[in-house]
Coordinates of C-alpha atoms and ligand atoms in Angstrom, one line a residue:
X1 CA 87.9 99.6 104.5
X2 CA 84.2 98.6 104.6
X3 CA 82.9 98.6 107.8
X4 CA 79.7 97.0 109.5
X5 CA 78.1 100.3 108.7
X6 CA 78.8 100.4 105.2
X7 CA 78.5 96.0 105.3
X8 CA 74.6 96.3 106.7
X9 CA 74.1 98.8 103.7
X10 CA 75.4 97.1 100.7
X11 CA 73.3 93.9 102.7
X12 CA 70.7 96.0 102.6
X13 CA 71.1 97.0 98.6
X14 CA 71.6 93.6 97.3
X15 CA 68.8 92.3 99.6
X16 CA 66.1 94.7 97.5
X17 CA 68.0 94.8 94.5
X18 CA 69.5 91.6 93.6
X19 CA 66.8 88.9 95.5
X20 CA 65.9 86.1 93.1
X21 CA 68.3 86.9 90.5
X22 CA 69.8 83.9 88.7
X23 CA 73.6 83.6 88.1
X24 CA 75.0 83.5 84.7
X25 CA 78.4 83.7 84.0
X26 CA 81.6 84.2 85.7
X27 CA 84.3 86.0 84.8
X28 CA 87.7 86.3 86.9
X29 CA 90.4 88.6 86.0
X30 CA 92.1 88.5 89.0
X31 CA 92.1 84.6 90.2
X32 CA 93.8 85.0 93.7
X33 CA 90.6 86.7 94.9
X34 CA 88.9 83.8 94.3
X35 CA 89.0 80.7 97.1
X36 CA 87.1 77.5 95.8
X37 CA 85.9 75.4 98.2
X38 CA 83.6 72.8 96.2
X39 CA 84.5 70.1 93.7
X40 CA 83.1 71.1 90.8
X41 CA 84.5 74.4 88.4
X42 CA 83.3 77.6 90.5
X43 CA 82.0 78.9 86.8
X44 CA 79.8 75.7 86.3
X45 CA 78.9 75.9 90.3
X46 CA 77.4 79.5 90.1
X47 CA 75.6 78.8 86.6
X48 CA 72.0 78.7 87.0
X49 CA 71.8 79.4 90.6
X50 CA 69.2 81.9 92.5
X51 CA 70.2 84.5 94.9
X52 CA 68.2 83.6 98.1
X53 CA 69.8 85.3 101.0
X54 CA 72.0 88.4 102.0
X55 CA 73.6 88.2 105.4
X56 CA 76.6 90.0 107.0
X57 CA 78.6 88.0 109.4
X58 CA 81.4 90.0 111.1
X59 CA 83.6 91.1 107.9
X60 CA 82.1 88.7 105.5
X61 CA 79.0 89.4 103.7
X62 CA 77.4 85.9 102.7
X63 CA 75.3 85.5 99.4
X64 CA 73.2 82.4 99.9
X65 CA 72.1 80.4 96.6
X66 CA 70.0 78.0 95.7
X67 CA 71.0 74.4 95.9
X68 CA 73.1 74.9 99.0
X69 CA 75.8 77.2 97.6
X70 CA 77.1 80.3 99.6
X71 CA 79.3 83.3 97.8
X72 CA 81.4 84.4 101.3
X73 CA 83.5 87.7 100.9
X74 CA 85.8 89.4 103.0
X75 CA 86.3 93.0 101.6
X76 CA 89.3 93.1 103.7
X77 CA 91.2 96.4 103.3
X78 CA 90.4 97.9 100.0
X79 CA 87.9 95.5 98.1
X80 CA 84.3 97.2 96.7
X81 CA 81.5 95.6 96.0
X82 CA 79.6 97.3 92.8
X83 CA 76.4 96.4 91.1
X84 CA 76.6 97.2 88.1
X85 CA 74.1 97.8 86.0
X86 CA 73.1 98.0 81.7
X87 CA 75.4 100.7 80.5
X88 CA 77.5 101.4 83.6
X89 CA 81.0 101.5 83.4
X90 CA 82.8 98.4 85.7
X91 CA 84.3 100.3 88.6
X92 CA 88.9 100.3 88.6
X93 CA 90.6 97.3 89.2
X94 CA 87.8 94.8 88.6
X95 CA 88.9 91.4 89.7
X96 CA 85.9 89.2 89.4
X97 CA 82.0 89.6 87.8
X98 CA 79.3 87.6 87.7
X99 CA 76.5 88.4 85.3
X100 CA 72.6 88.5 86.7
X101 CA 69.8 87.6 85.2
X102 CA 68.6 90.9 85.3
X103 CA 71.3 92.5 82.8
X104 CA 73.5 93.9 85.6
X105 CA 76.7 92.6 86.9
X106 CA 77.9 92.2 91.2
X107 CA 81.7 93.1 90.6
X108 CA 84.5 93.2 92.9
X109 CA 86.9 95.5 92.8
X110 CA 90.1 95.6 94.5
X111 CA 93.3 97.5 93.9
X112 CA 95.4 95.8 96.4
X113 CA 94.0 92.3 95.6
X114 CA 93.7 91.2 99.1
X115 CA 90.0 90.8 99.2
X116 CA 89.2 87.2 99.0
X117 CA 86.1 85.5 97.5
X118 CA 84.7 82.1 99.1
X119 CA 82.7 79.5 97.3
X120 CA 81.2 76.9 99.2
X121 CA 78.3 74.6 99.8
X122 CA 76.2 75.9 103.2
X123 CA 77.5 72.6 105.5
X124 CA 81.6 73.6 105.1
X125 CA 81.0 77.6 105.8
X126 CA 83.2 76.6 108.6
X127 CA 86.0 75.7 106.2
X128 CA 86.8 79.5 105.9
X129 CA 89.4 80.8 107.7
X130 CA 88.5 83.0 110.3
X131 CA 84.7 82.5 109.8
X132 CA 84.2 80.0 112.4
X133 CA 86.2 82.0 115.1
X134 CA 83.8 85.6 115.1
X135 CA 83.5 86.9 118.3
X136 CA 80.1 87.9 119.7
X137 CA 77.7 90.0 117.2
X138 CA 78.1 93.2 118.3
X139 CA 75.0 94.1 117.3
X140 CA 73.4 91.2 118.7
X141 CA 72.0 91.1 121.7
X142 CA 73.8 88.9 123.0
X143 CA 76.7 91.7 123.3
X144 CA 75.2 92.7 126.8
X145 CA 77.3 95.2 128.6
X146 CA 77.6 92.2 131.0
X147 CA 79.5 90.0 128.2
X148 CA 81.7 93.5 127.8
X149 CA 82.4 93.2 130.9
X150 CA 83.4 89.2 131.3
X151 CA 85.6 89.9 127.6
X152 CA 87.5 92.7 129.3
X153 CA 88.0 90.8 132.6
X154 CA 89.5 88.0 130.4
X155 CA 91.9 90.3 128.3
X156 CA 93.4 92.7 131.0
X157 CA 96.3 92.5 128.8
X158 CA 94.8 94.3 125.7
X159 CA 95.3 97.9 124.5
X160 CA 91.3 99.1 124.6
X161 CA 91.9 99.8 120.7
X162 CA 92.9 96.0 119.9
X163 CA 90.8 94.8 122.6
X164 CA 87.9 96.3 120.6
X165 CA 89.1 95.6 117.1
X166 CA 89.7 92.0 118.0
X167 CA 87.1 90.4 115.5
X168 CA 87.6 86.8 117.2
X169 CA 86.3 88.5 120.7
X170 CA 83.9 90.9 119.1
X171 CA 82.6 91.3 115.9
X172 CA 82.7 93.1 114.3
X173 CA 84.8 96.9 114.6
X174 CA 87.0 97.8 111.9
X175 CA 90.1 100.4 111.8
X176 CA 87.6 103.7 111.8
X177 CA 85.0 102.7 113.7
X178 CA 87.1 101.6 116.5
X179 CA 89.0 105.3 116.9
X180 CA 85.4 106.9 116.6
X181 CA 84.0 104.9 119.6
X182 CA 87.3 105.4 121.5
X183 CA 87.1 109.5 120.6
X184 CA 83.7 109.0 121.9
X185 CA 84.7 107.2 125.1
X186 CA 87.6 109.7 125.8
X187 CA 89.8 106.9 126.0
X188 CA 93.4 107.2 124.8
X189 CA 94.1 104.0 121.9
X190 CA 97.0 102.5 124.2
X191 CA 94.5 102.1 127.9
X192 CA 95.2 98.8 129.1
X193 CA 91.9 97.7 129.5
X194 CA 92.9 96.1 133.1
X195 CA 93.3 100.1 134.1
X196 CA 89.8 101.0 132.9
X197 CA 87.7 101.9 135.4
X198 CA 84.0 100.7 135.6
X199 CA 82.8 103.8 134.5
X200 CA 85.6 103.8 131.5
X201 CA 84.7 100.2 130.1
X202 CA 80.6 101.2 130.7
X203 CA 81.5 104.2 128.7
X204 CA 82.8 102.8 125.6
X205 CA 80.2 99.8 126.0
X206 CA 78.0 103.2 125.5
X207 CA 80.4 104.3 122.5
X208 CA 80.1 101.3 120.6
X209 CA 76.0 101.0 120.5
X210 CA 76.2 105.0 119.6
X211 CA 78.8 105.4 117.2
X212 CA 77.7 102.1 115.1
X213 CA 74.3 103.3 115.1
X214 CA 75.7 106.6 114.8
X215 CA 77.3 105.0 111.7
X216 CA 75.0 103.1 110.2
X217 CA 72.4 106.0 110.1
X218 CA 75.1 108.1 108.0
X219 CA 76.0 105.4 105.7
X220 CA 72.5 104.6 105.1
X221 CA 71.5 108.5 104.9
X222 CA 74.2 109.1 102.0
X223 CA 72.3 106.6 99.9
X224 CA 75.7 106.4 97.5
X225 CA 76.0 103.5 95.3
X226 CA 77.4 100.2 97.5
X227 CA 81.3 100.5 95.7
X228 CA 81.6 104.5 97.0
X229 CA 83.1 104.7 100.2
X230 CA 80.9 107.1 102.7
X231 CA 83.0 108.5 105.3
X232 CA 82.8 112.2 105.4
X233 CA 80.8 111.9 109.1
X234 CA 84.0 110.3 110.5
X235 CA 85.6 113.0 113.4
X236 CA 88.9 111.9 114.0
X237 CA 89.5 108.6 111.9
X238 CA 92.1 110.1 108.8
X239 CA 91.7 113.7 110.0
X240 CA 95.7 113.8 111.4
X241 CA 96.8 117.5 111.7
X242 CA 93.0 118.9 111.7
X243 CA 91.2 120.3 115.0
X244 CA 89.4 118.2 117.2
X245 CA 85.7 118.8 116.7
X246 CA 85.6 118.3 120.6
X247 CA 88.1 120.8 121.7
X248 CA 90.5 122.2 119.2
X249 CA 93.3 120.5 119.5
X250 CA 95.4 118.9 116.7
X251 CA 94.0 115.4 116.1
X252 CA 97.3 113.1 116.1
X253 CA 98.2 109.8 114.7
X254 CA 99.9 106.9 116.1
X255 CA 100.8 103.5 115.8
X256 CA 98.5 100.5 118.1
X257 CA 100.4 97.0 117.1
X258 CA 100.9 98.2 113.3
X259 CA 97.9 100.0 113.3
X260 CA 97.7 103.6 112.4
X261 CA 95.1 105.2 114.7
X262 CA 93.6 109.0 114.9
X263 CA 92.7 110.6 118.4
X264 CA 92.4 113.6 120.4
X265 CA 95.6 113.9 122.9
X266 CA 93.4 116.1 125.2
X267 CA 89.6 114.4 124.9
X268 CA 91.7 111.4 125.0
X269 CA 94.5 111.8 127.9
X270 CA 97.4 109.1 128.1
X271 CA 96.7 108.5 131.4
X272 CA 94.8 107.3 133.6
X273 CA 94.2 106.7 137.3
X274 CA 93.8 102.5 137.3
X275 CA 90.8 101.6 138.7
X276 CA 92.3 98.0 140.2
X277 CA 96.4 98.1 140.8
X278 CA 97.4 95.3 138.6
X279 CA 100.9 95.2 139.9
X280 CA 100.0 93.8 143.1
X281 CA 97.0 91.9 141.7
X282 CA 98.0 89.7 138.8
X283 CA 95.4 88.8 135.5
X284 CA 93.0 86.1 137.1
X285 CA 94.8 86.2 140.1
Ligands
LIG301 ZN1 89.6 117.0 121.6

């Protein structure tokens, strides 16, 4: 559910608000969050440490300490991240809190349990699954539209929706940020991406600069605390059965490879004239 938009604002947060904090105690209510990957007890690992560093890395937001120690989470679908401070209340379904030095708490809350927690020291980051294999930083700028271009000559195969949401070639776009930029594009979830045309892969190139600026700007705007989810900006992602904002028409939902996605049938036509006839020309043929 959190997304690079709302990832580069809670980065943002702890950067100003928890920065040379010390760690005191750890408490874990829900232990399958929590993936140890150092000897010693993750309690007596965390004790004592600073809080140097707040980086976002795809979907993991990394917490560097001192002494070589790195808290890695993946919020995966439904895990929130709340500071919490003297005389707050812990936000539902708290699964693990450490305590700051300051008074205040970083707790993570998940109701479906799926988020996972990584400690580890900095030299076995790679050690966590699905860390070491991130696609290109999409905000990076290395993520030319000439590397979109070589990634979609590589994956004619791909529907543009998994193509896009494919964190091992890019990283990273999540569920609602990858229907945005397709509403955006006008392109239809199920495109094969080897019957984009040139102008169809420059435009959602486009669409993904825009919409995750586009995004960020309205995460950071609605200056909510980091565990609220800001989404209210969104134009077709969860808005099944209400009108386009394009066009009118009824914004649908369908299924992409067990994937619920929201478009516009008209902004976003099922077909599309191919742009190279890939039934006489085969993939890297
Ligand atoms: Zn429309």
């Amino acid at each position: 559910m959190p997304e690079l938009p709302d990832l580069l604002y809670i980065q943002a947060y702890l950067q100003s608000a928890v920065h040379h904090v010390t760690v005191g105690t750890l408490r874990v209510t829900q232990p399958v969050i929590l993936r140890s990957l150092v000897h010693a007890s993750p309690a007596d690992t965390l004790q004592g440490k600073q809080i140097h560093h707040v980086s976002v890395r795809g979907p993991f937001i990394r917490i560097s300490l001192s002494g070589g120690i790195e808290v890695v989470i993946n919020l995966m679908l439904a895990g929130r991240l709340q500071h919490q401070k003297p005389g707050e209340k812990a936000a539902r379904s708290l699964c693990l809190s450490l305590s700051l030095s300051d008074g205040s708490r970083l707790n993570l809350c998940d109701e479906t349990k799926m988020a996972k927690v990584y400690l580890a020291a900095t030299d076995d980051l790679d050690r966590i699954p699905a860390y070491r294999t991130l696609g290109v930083d999409v905000l990076s700028p290395e993520f030319s539209e000439k590397c979109f271009f070589a990634l979609a000559r590589e994956h004619p195969g791909k529907q543009v929706r998994s193509f896009i949401n494919n964190h091992s070639l890019i990283s990273a776009i999540g569920n609602a940020y990858a229907d945005e930029i397709l509403f955006e594009a006008r392109l239809h979830p199920k495109t094969f991406v080897r019957t984009c045309s040139e102008d169809d892969l420059r435009r959602l190139y486009t669409a993904i600069r825009t919409i995750l600026q586009w995004g960020i700007q309205e995460v950071r705007n609605a200056a909510q605390p980091i565990h609220v989810k800001v989404r209210e900006h969104v134009r077709v992602r969860n808005r099944r059965g209400e009108p386009c904002p394009r066009c009118g028409t009824t914004i649908r939902r369908e299924g992409v490879r067990g994937y619920d996605v929201f478009f516009c049938p008209v902004c976003q036509p099922a077909t599309r004239t191919p742009f190279i006839d890939w039934r006489t020309t085969p993939p890297n043929g």
